[in-house]
Coordinates of C-alpha atoms in Angstrom, one line a residue:
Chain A
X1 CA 6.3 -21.1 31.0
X2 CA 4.0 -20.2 27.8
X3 CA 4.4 -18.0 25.0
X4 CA 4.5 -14.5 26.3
X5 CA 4.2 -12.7 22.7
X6 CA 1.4 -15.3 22.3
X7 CA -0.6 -13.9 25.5
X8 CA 0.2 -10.2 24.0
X9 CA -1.3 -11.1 20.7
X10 CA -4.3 -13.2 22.1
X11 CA -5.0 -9.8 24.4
X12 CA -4.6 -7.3 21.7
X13 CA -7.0 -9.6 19.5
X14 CA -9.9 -9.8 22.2
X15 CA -9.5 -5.7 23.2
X16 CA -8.9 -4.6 19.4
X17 CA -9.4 -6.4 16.2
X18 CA -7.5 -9.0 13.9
X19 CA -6.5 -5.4 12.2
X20 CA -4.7 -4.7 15.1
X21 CA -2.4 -7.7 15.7
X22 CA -1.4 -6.8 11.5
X23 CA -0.4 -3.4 12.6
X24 CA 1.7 -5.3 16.0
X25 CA 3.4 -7.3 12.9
X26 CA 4.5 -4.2 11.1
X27 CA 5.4 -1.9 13.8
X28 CA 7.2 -4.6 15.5
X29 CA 8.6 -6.7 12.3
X30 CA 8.0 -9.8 13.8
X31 CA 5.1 -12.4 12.4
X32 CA 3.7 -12.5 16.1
X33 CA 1.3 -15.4 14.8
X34 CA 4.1 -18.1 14.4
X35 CA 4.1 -17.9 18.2
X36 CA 1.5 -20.9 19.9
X37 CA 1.0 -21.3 23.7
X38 CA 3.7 -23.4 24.5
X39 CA 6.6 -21.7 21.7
X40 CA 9.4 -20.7 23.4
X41 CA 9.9 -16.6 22.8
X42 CA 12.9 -15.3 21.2
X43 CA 14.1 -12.9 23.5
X44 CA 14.3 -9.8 20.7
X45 CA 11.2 -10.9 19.2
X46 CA 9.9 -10.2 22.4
X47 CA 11.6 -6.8 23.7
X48 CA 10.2 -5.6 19.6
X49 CA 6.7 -6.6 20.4
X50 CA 7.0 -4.9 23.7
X51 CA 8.4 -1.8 22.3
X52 CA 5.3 -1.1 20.2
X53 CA 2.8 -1.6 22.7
X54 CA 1.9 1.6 23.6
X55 CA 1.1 2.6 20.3
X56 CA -1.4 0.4 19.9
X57 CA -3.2 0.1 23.4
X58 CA -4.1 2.9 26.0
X59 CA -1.6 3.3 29.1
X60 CA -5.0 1.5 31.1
X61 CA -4.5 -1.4 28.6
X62 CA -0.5 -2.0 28.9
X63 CA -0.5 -1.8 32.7
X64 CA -3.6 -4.5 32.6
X65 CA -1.8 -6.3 30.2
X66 CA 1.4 -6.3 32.1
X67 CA -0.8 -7.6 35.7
X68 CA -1.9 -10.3 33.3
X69 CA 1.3 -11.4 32.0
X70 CA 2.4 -11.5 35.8
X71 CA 0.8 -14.7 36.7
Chain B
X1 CA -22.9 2.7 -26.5
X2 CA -19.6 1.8 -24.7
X3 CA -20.6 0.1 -21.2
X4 CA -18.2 -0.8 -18.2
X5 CA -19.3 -3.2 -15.4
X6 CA -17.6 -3.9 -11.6
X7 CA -18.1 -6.7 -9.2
X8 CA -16.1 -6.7 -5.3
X9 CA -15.8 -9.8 -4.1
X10 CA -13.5 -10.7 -0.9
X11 CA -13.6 -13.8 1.8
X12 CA -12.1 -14.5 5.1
X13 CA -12.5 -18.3 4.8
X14 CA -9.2 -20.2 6.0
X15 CA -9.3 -22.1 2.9
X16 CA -7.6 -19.9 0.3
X17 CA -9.3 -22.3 -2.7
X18 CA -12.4 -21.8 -0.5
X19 CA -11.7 -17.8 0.3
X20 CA -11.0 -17.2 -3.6
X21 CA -13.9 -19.2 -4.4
X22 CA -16.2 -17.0 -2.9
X23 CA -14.6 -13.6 -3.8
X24 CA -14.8 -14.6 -7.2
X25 CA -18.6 -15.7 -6.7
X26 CA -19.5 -12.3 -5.3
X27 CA -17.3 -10.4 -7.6
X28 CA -18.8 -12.3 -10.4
X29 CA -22.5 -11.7 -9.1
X30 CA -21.6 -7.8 -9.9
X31 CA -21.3 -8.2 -13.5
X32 CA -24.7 -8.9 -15.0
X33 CA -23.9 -11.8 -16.6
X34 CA -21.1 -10.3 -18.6
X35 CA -17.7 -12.2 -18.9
X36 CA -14.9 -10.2 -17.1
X37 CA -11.9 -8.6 -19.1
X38 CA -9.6 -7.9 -16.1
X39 CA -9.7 -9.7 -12.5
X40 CA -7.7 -7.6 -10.0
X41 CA -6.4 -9.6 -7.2
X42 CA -5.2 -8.8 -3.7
X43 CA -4.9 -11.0 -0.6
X44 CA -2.4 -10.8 2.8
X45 CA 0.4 -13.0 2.9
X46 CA -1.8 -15.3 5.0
X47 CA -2.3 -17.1 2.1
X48 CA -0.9 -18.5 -0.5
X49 CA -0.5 -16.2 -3.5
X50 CA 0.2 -19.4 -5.8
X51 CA -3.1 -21.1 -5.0
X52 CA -5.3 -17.9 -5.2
X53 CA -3.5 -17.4 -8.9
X54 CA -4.6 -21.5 -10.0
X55 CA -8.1 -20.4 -8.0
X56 CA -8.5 -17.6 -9.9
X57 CA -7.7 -19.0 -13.1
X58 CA -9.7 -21.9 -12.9
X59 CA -12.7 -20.1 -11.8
X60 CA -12.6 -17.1 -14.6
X61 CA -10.6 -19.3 -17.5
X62 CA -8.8 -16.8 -20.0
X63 CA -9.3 -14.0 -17.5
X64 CA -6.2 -11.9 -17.3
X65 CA -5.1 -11.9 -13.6
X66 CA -3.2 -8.3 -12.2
X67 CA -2.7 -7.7 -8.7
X68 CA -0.5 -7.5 -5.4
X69 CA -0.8 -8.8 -2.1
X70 CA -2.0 -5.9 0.6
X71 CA -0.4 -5.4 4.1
X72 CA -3.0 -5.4 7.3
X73 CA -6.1 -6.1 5.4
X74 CA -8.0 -5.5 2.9
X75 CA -10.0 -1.9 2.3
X76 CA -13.9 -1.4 1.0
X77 CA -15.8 1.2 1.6
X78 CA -17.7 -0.6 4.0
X79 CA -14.1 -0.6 6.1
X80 CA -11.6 -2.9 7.0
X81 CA -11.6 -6.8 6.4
X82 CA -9.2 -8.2 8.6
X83 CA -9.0 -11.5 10.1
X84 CA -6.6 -13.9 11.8
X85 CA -7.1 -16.2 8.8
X86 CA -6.0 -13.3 6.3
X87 CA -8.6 -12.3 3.7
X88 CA -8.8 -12.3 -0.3
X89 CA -10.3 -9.6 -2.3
X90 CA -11.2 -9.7 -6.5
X91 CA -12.6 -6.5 -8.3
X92 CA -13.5 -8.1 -11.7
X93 CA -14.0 -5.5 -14.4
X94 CA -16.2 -6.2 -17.9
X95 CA -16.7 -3.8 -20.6
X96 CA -18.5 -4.2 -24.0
X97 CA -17.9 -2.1 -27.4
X98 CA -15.1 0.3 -27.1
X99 CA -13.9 -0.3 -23.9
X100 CA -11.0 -3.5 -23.6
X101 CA -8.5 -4.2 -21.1
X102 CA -4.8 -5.0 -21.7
X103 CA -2.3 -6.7 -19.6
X104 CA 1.4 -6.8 -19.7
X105 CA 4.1 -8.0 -16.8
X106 CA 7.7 -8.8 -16.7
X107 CA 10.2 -10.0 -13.7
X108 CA 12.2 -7.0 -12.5
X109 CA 15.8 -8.9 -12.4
X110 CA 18.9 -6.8 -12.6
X111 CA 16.9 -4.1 -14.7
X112 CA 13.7 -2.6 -13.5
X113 CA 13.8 0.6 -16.5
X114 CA 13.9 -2.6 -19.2
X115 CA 11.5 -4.5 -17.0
X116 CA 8.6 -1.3 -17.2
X117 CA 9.5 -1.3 -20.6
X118 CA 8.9 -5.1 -21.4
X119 CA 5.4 -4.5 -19.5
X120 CA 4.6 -1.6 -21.3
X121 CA 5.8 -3.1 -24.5
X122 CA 2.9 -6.4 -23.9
X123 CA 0.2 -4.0 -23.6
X124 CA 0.9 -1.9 -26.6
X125 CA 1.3 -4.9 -28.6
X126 CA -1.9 -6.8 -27.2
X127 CA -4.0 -3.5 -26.8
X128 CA -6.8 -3.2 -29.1
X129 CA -7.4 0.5 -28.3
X130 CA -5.2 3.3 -27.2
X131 CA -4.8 2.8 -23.4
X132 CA -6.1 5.7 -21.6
X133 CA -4.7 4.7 -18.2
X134 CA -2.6 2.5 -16.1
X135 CA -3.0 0.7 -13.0
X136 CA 0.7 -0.2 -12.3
X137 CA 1.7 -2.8 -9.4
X138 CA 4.9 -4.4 -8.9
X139 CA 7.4 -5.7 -6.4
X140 CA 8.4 -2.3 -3.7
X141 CA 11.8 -1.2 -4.5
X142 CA 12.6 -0.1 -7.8
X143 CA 9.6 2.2 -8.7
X144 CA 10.9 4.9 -9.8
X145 CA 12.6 2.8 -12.4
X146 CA 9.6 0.8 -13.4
X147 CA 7.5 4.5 -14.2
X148 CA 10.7 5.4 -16.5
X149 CA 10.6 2.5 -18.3
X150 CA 7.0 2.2 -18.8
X151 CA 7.4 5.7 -20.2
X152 CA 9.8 4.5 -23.0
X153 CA 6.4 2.8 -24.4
X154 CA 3.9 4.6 -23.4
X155 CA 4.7 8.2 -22.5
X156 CA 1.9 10.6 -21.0
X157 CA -0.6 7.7 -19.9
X158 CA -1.5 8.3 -16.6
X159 CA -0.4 5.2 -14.1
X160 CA -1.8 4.7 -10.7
X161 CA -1.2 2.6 -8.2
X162 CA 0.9 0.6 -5.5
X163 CA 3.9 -1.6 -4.7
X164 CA 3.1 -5.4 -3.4
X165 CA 3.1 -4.9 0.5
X166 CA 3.6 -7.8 3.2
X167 CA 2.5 -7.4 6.9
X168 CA 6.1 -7.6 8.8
X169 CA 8.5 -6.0 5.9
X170 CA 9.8 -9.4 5.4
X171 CA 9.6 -9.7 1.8
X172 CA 6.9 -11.9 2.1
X173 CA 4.8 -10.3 -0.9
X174 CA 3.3 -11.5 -4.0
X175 CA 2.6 -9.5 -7.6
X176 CA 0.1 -11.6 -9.4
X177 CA 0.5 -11.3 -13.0
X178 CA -0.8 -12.6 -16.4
X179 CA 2.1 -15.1 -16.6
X180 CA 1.7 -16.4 -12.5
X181 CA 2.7 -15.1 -9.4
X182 CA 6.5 -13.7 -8.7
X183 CA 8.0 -12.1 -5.7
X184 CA 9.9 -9.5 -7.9
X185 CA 8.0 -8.6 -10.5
X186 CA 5.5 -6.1 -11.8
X187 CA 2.6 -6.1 -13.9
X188 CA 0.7 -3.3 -15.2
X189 CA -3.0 -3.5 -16.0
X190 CA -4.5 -0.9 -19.2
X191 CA -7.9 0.5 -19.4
X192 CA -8.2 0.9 -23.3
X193 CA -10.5 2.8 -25.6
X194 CA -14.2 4.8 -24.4
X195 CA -13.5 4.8 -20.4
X196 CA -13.5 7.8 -18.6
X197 CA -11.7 7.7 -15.6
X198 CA -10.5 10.4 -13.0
X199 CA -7.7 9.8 -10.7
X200 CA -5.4 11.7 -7.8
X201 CA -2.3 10.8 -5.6
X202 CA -2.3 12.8 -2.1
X203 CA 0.5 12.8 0.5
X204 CA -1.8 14.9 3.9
X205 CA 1.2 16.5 5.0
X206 CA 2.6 20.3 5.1
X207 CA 6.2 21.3 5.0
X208 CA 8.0 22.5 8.2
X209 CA 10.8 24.8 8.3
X210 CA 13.2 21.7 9.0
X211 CA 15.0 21.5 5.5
X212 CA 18.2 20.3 4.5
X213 CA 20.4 19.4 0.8
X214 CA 21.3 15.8 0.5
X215 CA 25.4 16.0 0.4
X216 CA 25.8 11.8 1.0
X217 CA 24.1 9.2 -0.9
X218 CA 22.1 7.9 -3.0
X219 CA 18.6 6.3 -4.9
X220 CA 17.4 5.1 -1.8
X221 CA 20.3 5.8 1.3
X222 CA 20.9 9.1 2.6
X223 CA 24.0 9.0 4.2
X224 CA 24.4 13.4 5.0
X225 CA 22.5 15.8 5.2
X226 CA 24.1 19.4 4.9
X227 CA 27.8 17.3 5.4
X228 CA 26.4 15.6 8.9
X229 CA 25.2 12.3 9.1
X230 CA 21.6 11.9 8.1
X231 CA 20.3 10.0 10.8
X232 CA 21.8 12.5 13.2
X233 CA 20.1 15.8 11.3
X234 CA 16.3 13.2 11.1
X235 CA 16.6 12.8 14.9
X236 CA 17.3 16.1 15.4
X237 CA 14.3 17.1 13.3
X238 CA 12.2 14.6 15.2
X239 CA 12.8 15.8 18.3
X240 CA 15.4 12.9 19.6
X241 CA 12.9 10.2 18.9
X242 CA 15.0 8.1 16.6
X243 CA 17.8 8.5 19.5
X244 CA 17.8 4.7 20.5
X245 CA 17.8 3.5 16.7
X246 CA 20.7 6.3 16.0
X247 CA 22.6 4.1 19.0
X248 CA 21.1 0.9 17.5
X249 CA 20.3 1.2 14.0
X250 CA 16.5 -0.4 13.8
X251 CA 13.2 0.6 11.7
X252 CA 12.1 3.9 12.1
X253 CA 8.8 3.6 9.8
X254 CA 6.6 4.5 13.1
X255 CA 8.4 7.4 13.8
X256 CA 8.2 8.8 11.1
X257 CA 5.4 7.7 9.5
X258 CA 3.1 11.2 10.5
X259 CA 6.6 13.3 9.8
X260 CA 8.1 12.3 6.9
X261 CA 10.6 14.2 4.3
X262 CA 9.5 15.5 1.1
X263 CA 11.3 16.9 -2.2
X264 CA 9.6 19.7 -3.7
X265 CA 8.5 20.5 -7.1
X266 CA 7.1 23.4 -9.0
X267 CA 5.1 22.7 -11.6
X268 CA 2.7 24.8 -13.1
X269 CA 2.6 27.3 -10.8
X270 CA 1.9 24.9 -8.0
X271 CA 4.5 23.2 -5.5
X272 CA 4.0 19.3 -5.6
X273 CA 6.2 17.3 -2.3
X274 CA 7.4 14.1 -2.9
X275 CA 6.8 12.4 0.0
X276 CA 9.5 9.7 1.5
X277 CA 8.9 7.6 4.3
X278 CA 12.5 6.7 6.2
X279 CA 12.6 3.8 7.2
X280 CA 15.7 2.3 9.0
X281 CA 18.7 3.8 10.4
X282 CA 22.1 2.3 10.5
X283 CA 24.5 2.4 13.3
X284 CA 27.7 1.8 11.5
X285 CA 27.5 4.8 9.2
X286 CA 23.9 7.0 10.6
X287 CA 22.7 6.7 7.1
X288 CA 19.1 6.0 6.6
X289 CA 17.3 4.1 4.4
X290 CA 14.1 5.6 2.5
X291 CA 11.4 3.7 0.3
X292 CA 11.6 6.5 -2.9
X293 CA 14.7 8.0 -4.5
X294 CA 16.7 10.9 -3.4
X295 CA 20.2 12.6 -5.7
X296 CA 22.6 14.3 -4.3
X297 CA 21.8 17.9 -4.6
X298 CA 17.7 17.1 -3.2
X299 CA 16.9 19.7 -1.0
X300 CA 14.4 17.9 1.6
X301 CA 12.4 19.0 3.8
X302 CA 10.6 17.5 7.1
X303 CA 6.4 17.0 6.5
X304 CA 4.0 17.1 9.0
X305 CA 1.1 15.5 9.2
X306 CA -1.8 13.9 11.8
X307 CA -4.1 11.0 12.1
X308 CA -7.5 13.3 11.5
X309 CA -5.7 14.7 8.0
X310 CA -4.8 10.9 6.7
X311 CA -8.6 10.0 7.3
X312 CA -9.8 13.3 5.8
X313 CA -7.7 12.6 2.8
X314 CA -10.4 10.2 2.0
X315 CA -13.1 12.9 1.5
X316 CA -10.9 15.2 -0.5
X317 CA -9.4 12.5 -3.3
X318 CA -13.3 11.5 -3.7
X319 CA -14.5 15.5 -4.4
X320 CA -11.2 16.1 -6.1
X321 CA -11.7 12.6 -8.4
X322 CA -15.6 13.4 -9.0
X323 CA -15.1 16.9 -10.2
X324 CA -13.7 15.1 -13.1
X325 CA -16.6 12.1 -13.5
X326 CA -20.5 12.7 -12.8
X327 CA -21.5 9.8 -9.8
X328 CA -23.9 8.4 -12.7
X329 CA -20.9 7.7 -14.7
X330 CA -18.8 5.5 -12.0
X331 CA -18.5 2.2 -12.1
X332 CA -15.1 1.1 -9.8
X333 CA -13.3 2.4 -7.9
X334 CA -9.1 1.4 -6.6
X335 CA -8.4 3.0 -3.6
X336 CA -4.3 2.9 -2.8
X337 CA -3.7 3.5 0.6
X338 CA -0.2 3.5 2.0
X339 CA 0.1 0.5 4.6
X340 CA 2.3 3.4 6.9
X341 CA -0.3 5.7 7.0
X342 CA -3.0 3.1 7.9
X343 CA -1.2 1.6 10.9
X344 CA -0.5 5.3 11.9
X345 CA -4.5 5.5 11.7
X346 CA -5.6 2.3 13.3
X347 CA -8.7 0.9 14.0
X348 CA -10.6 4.3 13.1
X349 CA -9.5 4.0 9.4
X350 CA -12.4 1.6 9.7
X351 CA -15.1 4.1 10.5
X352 CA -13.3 6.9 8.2
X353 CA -13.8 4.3 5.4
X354 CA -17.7 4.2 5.9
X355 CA -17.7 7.9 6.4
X356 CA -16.3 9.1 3.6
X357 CA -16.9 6.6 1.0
X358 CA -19.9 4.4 1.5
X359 CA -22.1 6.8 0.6
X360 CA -20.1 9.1 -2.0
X361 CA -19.5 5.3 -3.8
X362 CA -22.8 4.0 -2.8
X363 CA -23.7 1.6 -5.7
X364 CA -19.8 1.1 -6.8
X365 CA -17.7 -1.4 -6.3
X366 CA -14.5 0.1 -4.5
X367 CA -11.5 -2.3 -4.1
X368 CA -8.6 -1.1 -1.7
X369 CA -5.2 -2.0 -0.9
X370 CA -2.5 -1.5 1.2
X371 CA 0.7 -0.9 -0.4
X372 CA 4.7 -0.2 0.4
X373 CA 4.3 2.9 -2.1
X374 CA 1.9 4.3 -4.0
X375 CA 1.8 5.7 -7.8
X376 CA 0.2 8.4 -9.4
X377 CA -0.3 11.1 -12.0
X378 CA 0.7 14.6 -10.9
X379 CA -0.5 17.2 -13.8
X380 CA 3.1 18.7 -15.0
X381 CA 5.4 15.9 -13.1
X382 CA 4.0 12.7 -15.0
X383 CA 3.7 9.6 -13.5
X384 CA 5.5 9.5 -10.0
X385 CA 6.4 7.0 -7.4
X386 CA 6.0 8.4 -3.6
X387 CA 5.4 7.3 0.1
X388 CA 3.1 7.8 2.4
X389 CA 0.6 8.5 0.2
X390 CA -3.1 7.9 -0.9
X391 CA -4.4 7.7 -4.3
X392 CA -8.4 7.0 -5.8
X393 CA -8.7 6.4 -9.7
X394 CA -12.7 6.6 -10.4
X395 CA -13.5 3.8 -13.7
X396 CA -16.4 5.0 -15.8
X397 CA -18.6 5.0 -18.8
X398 CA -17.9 7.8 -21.3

């Protein structure tokens, strides 16, 4: 089992810009980019990034990005 | 005749000796062939302020370095430069007959007034014509203190500018200074002699009816507000959406970011709000955190404020700043833009950017930053320290 916050970032980096994934590092406080494939998430890392989510992509977006992170 | 020349420069490159190299390159290619006075650096924490410092002063030997590093990216008025690999960014200044630049800088230690003052003290000493204004930025944190001392030295010369900014809040920022690069430290930059300049501070918000006197804490902790516990009147202001961090404790600098609090003053007539961004709650006590100063006696108030009025701002500091200095006369430009308020904004900072000042700054070289607190010159208040605020100081030729 990968990375999950790196999926998140690599998803937010291909739908928005590189600007983006700075602004997922502030809301969230957590420097997302230390994170490769195979890292193993830290659990509140991971319920921060989530938590900021909508305020970066459109409702369309989190549920696509959810059906991704699924499989 | 007194002249003043600009060149922008920035690079995405991975390599930071590479990515300074070719700042500096297209900064340099800005100047006419004139050797630069001043070299105003800025770069995200992707790389590493040290090397960009022996970069810089290697390329441009004897060129007095002043900057901080920016959170999210780096601002032009041809937008946003992001990337994954960070970005560096030089505005290089030159000037010939009455024009000179002045730098001073100090570590902040246990005593940011004395620190201001040290700065301030460099540049008086060094300065070969009166400064006429300041471009001030230092480690976040102690601003207020910084200004005050800076005032010892040089009282009534206008300072603008913003505090050394990181992408995560991790303390992961650099000031780069005359002396090298420090994590806790400010330096201050002076425009002596024949420039004309024009500058402004904005905070896009209005004042709600919400308001409350500060009856718990201090400098930068609120603990009450009207004898409650300051988190619990903020939530209550904001509608209950701090409740999980009021359970929690946790950063509220989201949440707050397009309803901040603001202290008012009179001056002149004319009511000018302090603007302070909260930004973290703790549980143990429900006090909360701000990034400027409150005393206890403050009466604040709750702002309110949207995306469209932080990207209008743009278009109102450039007709407020021109009034003051004819297009023909500009020659730079520093845009402070408070990192809150920009990821408040988002991606369409990016277009607002190109909207409002690519062609109001056409042929001038605009370098932008954003900061954990901006600086500025308020007419009857002096030089103050504020959040969530946006500032434009226009450099020109008399």
């Amino acid at each position: 089992m990968g990375s999950e916050i790196f999926r998140i970032v690599a998803f937010v980096e291909k739908r928005l810009t590189s600007f983006a994934i700075s602004r997922l590092v502030m809301m969230s406080g957590v420097s997302v980019r230390k994170y490769k494939s195979d890292s193993a998430d830290d659990p509140q890392d991971l319920r921060k990034v989530r938590g900021v989510l909508s305020s970066l992509l459109s409702s369309e977006e989190v549920s696509e990005l959810d059906m991704l992170l699924r499989h | 005749m007194s002249r003043l020349w600009a060149g922008f420069g920035t690079s995405t490159a991975q390599d930071t000796q590479e990515a300074t190299r070719e700042a500096v390159s297209m900064a340099s290619a800005g100047l006419a062939g004139q050797k630069p006075g001043l070299a105003i650096v800025t770069a995200t924490v992707e790389h590493d302020a040290e090397k960009i410092f022996a970069a810089v002063s290697s390329a441009l030997p004897g060129v007095p370095i002043h900057g901080v590093t920016t959170s999210l990216g780096v601002l032009s008025k041809e937008g946003i430069v992001s990337d994954s690999n960070g970005v560096v960014a030089i505005l290089l200044l030159a000037a010939s007959e009455m024009i000179s630049f002045a730098v001073g800088c100090s570590v902040l230690g246990d005593d940011a007034i004395a620190a201001g003052r040290r700065a301030a003290e460099q540049i008086a000493k060094s300065a070969q014509t009166p400064p006429r204004v300041l471009i001030v930025n230092g480690s976040p944190g102690r601003e207020e203190d910084v200004l005050a001392g800076i005032a010892q030295v040089l009282p009534d010369v206008p300072a603008f500018g913003g505090s050394a900014a990181d992408h995560a809040i991790l303390g992961e920022w650099s000031v780069f200074t005359k002396d090298g690069v420090f994590r806790d430290a400010v330096s201050v930059a002076a425009i002596c002699g024949d420039v004309a300049f024009s500058g402004a501070l904005l905070a896009p918000f209005v004042p709600t009816t919400a308001s409350a006197k500060v009856t718990g804490g201090q400098d930068r902790k609120m603990t009450a507000l009207d004898g409650q516990p300051a988190a619990d009147v903020l939530n209550r202001w904001l509608d209950g959406a701090l409740s999980l961090q009021v359970a929690e404790g946790g950063n509220i600098l989201a949440q707050t970011a397009l309803r901040p609090l603001a202290i008012r003053h009179d001056v002149g007539g004319n009511s000018h709000f302090v603007t302070l961004h909260p930004a973290h709650i703790h549980a143990e006590d429900r006090s909360v955190d701000l990034f400027a100063r409150i005393r206890p006696g403050d009466t604040v108030c709750m702002m309110s404020g949207s995306v469209q009025g932080l990207t209008a701002v743009l278009s109102e500091l450039h007709a407020q700043t021109s009034r003051n200095l004819p297009k023909e006369k500009i020659r730079a430009a520093i845009l402070i833009y408070c990192a809150g308020c920009a990821g408040a904004v988002g991606g369409s900072l990016h277009g607002a950017l190109r909207e409002h000042l690519l062609r109001s700054l056409a042929d001038v070289p605009v370098l932008g930053l954003c900061t954990f607190g901006e600086q500025g010159y308020i007419p009857g208040l002096g030089n103050v320290h504020q959040d969530l605020s946006v500032s434009l100081l226009l450099l020109g030729e008399p």
